[in-house]
Tab-separated table of C-alpha atoms in Angstrom:
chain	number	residue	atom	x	y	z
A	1	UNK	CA	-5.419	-15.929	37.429
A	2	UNK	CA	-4.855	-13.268	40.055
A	3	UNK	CA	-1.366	-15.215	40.590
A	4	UNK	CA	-0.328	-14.977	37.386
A	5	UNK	CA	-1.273	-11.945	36.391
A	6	UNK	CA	0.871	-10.823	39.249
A	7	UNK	CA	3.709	-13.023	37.950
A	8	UNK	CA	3.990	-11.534	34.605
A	9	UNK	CA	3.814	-7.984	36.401
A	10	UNK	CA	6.762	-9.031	38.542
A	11	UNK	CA	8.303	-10.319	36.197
A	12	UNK	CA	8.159	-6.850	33.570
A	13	UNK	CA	9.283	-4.975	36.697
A	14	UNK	CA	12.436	-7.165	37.247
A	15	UNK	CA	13.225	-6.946	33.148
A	16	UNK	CA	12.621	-2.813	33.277
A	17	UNK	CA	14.723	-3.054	36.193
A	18	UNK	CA	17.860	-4.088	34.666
A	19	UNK	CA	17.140	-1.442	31.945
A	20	UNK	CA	17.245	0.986	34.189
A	21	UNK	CA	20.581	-0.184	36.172
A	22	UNK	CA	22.307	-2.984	33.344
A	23	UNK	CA	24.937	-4.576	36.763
A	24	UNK	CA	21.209	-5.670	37.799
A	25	UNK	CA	21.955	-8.752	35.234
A	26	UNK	CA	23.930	-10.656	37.870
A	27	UNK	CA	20.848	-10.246	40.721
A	28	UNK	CA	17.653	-10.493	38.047
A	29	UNK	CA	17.920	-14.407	37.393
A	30	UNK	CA	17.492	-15.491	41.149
A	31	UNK	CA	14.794	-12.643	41.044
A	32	UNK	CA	13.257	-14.122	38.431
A	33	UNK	CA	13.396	-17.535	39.685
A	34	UNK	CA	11.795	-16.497	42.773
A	35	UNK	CA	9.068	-14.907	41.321
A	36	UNK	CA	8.227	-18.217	38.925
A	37	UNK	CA	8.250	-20.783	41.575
A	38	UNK	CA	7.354	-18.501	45.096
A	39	UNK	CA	6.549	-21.452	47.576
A	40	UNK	CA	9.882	-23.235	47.485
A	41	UNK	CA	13.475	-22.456	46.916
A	42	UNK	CA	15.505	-25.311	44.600
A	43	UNK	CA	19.025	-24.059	44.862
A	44	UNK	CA	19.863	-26.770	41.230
A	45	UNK	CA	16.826	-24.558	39.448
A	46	UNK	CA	18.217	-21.331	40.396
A	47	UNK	CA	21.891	-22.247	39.517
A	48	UNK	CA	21.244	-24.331	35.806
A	49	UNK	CA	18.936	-21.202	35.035
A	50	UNK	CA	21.112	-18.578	36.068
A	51	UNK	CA	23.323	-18.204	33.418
A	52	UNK	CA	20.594	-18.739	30.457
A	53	UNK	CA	18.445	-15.877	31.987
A	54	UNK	CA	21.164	-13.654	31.991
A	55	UNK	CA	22.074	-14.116	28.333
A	56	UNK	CA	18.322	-13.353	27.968
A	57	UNK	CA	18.275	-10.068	29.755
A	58	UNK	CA	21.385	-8.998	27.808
A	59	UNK	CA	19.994	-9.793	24.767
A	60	UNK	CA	16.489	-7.837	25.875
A	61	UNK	CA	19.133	-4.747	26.608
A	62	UNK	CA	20.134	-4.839	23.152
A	63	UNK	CA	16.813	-5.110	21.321
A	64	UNK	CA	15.510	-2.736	23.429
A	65	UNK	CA	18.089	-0.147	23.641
A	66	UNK	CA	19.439	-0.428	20.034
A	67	UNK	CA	16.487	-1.617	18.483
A	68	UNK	CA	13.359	-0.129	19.660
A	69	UNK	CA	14.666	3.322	21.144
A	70	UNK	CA	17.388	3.593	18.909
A	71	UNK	CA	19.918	4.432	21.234
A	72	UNK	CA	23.392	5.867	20.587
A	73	UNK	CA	26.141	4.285	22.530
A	74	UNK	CA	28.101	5.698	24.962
A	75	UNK	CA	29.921	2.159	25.545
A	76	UNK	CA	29.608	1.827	29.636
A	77	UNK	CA	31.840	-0.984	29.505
A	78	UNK	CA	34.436	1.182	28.726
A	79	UNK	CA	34.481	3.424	30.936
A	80	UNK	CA	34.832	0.518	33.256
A	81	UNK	CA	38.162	-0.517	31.472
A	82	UNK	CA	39.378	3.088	31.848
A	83	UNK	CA	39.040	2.861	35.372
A	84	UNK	CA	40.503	-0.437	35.401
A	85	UNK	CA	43.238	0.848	32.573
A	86	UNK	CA	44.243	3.654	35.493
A	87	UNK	CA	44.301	1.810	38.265
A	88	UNK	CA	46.559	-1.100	36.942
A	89	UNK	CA	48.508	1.652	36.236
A	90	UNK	CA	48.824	3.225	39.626
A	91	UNK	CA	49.753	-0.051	41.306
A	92	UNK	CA	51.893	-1.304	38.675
A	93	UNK	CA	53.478	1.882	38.017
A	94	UNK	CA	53.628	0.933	34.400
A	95	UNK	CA	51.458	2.360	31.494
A	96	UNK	CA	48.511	0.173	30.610
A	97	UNK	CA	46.762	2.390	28.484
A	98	UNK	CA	46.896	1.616	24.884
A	99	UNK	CA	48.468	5.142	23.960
A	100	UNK	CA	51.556	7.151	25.063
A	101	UNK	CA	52.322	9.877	27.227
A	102	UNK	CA	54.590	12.422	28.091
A	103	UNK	CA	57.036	11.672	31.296
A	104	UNK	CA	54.662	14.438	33.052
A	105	UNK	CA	51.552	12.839	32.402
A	106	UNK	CA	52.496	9.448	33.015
A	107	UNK	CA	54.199	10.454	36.372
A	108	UNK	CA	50.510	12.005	37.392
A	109	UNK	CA	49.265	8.602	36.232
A	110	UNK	CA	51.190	7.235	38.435
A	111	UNK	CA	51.309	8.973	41.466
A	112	UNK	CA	47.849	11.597	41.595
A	113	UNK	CA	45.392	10.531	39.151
A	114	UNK	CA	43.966	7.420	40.610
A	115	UNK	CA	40.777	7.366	43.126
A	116	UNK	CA	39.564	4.255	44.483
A	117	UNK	CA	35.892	6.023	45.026
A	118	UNK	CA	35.100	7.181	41.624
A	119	UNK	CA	36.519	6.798	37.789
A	120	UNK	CA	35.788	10.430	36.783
A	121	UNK	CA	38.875	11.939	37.478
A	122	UNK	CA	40.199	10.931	34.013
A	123	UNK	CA	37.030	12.618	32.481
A	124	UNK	CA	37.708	15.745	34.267
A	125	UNK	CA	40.110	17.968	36.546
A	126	UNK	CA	43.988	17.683	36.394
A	127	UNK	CA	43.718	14.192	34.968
A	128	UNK	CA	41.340	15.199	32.008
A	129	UNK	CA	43.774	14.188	29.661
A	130	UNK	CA	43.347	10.849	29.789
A	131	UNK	CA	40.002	10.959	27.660
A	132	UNK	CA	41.149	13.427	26.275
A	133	UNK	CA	43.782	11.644	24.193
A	134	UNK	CA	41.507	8.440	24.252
A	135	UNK	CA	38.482	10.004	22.806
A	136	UNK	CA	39.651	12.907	20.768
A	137	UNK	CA	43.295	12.561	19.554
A	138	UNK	CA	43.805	9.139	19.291
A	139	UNK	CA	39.489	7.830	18.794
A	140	UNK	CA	40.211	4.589	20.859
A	141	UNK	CA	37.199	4.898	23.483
A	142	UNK	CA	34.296	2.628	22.134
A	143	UNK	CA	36.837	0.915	19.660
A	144	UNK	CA	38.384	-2.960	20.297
A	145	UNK	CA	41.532	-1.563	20.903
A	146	UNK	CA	40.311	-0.312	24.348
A	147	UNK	CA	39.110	-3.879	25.089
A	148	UNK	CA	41.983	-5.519	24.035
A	149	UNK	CA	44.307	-3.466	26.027
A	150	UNK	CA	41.981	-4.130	29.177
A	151	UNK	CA	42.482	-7.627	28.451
A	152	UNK	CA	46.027	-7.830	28.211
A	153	UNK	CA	46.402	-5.303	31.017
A	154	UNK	CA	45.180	-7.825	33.135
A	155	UNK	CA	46.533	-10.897	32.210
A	156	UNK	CA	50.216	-8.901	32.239
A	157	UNK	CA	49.028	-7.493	35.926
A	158	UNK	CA	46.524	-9.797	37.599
A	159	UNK	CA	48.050	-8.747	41.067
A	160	UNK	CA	47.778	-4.533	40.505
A	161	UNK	CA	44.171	-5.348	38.665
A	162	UNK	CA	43.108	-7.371	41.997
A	163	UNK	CA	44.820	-4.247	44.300
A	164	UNK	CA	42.598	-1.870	42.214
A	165	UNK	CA	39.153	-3.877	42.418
A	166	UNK	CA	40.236	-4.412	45.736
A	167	UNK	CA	40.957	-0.997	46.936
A	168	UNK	CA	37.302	0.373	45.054
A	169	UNK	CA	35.469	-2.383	47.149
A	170	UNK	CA	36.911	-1.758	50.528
A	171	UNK	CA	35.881	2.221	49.971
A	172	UNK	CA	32.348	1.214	48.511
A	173	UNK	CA	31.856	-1.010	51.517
A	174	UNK	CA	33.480	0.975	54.607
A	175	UNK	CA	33.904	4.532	53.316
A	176	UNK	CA	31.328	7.548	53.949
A	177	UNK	CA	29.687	8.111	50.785
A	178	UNK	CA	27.245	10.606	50.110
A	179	UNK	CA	23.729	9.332	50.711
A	180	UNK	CA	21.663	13.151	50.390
A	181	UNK	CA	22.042	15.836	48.121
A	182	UNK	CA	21.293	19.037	50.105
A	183	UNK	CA	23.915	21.561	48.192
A	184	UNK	CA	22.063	24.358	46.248
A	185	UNK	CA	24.347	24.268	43.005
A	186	UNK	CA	23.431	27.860	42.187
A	187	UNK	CA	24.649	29.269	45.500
A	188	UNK	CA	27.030	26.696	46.910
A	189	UNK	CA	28.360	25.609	49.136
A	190	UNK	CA	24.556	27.261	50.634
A	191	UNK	CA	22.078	24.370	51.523
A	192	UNK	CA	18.694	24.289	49.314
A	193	UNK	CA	15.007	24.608	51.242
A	194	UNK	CA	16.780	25.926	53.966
A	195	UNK	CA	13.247	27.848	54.564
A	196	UNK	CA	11.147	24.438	55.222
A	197	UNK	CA	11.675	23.569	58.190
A	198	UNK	CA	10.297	19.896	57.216
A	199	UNK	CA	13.374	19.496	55.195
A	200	UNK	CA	15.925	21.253	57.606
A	201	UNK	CA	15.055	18.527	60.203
A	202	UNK	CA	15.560	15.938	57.761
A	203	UNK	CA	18.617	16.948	57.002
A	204	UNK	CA	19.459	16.987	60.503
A	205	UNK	CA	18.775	13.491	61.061
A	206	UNK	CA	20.582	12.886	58.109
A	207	UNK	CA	23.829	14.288	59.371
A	208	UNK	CA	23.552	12.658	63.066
A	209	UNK	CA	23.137	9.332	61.084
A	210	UNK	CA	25.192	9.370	57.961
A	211	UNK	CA	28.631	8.415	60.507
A	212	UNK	CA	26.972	5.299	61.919
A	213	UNK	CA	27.229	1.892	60.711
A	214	UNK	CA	23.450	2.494	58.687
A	215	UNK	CA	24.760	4.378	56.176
A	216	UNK	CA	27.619	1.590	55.620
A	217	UNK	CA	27.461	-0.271	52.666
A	218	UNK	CA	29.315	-3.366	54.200
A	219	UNK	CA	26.121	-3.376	56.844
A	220	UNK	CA	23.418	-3.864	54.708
A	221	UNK	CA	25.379	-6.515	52.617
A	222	UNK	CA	26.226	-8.419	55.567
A	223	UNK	CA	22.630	-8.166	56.880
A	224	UNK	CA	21.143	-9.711	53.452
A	225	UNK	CA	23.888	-12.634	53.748
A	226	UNK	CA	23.280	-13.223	57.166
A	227	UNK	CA	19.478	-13.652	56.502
A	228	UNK	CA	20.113	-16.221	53.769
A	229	UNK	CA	20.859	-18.786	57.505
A	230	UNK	CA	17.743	-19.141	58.518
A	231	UNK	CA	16.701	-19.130	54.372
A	232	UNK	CA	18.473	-22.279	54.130
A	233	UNK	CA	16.967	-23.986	56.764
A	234	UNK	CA	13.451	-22.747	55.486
A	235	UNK	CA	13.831	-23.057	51.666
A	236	UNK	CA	10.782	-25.908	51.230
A	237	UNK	CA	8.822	-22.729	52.397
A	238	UNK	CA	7.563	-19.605	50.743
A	239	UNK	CA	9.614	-17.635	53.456
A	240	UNK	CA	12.193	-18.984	52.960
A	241	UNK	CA	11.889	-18.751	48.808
A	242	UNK	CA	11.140	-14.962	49.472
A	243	UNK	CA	14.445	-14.610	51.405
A	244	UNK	CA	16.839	-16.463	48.654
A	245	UNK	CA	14.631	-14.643	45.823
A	246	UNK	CA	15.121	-11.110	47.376
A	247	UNK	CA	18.028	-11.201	49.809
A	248	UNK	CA	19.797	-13.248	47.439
A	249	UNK	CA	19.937	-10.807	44.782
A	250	UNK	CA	20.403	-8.001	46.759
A	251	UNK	CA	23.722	-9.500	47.990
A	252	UNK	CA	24.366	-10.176	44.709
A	253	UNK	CA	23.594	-6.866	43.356
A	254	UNK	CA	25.840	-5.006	45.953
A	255	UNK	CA	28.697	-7.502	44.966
A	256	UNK	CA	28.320	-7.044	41.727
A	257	UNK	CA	30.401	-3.381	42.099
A	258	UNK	CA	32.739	-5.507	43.018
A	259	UNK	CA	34.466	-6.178	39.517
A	260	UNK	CA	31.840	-3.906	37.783
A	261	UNK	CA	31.870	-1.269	40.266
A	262	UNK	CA	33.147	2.758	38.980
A	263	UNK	CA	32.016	4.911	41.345
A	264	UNK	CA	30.835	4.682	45.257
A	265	UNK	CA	27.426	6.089	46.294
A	266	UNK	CA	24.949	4.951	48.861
A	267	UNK	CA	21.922	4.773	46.266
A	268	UNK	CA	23.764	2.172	44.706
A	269	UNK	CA	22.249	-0.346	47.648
A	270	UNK	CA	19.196	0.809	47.743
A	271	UNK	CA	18.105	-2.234	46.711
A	272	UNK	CA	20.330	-4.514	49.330
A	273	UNK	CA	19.045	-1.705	52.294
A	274	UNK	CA	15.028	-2.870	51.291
A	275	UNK	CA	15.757	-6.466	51.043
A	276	UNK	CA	17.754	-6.381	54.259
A	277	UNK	CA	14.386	-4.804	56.154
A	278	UNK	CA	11.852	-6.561	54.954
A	279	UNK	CA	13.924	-9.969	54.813
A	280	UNK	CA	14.389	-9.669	58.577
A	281	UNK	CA	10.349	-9.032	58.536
A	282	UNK	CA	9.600	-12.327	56.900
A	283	UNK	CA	12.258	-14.243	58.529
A	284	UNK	CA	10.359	-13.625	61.994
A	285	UNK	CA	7.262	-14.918	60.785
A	286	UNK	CA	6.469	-18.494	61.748
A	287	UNK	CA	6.452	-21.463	59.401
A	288	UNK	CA	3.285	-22.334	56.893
A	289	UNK	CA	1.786	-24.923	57.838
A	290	UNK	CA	1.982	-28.366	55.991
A	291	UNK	CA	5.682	-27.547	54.990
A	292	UNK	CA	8.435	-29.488	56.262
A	293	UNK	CA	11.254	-27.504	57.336
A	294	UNK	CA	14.414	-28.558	54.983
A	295	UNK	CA	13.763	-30.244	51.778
A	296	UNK	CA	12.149	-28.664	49.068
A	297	UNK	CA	9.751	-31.330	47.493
């Protein structure tokens, strides 16, 4: 009973999880598996259920965020395809959005609007007029027409859609992002609690650390993949279950941004930094006994 009960909590946890954070879809279902069946890892049960429990937990996002709360949508997926829509642009140097511009606009496009860190810029500063025109003069955000022009954006430029996705990845994994918001926004650039000394030296840390390979997203990644090794070799064991059910979809959380990805922030791994730390915990620990090492029975 005690199991159980701590089952079905686990299991709630994982499903308000993705609720919170929807790209948690594609790391939930070997989540999920792990917390059904924690003594042994069966890499056929996690891949045949994968994609059913997916469908499931986009189907709970819709009942409960358009049924229950009543939600309005703001159509996240879209903004996605904006992103997408501007850099296919940049690299291809030819207009993929589904409206037109004037030569000025579309040689900013071109040339100045595009960040590989974050989408924003076309929902504010110099390049505001990009949702400007998509959400106010011509009412295309949120409609098909948006989606269909994503999809034939990248069918007509799979190579400038693969530069783009590329390009966001490579600065999610190896740039600096900001990982601690110290900035007091009433008296910038001025740093907030700069009379607690508790928080001062925090901050200090913060600084001497944020440079080093810690506050690299590309570490932690690496460390949760390199983990799943010895997880193979373990897998007929609870350890090594624990390491595929939470290493696994923390590596497949953080590479999720990877086609999904809009914006690059360190709290975005959180996730992938846990499961690194306590994976490396549990992968020290020695073997339960009566298991054989390999095979899962």
């Amino acid at each position: 009973r005690p199991r159980l009960a701590a089952q079905l909590i686990a299991l709630a946890l994982i499903v308000f999880g993705v609720l919170i954070r929807p790209n948690a879809i594609a790391a939930a279902p070997l989540l999920i598996t792990y917390a059904v069946w924690p003594q042994q890892f069966h890499w056929k049960r996690a891949a045949l259920l994968y994609a059913p429990l997916a469908v499931a937990l986009y189907a709970i996002m819709q009942i409960v965020y358009y049924g229950a709360l009543d939600a309005s949508r703001q159509h996240p997926l879209h903004s996605i395809a904006v992103f997408d829509l501007g850099g296919i642009t940049s690299f291809s140097g030819e207009n993929a959005f589904p409206v037109s511009w004037q030569p000025a606009e579309l040689e900013t496009l071109r040339s100045r609007c595009y960040d590989a860190a974050y989408w924003n810029v076309y929902w504010n500063g110099n390049c505001k007029f990009v949702m400007a025109k998509l959400e106010g003069e011509q009412d295309i955000f949120g409609t098909p027409a948006l989606t269909r022009a994503w999809t034939n954006a990248v069918l007509a430029h799979p190579v400038a859609y693969l530069q783009h996705r590329l390009a966001f990845f490579r600065t999610f994994l190896f740039g600096r992002h900001l990982a601690m918001w110290s900035e007091d926004i009433d008296r910038a650039p001025a740093t907030v609690f700069q009379d607690r000394p508790a928080f001062m030296m925090l901050k200090t840390v913060h600084d001497w650390l944020q440079p080093t390979p810690l506050f690299r997203i590309a570490t932690w990644l690496l460390a949760c993949l390199l983990l799943l090794v010895p997880a193979w070799r373990r897998r007929a064991s609870p350890e090594g279950a624990f390491l595929f059910g939470v290493c696994g979809s923390a590596a497949l959380y953080a590479l999720s941004y990877l086609p999904l990805g809009v914006a690059s922030e360190f709290r975005y791994v959180y996730w992938t930094v846990l499961a690194s730390v306590v994976g490396l915990i549990v992968s020290l620990l020695p073997a339960s006994p009566g298991r054989t090492a390999t095979t899962p029975r």
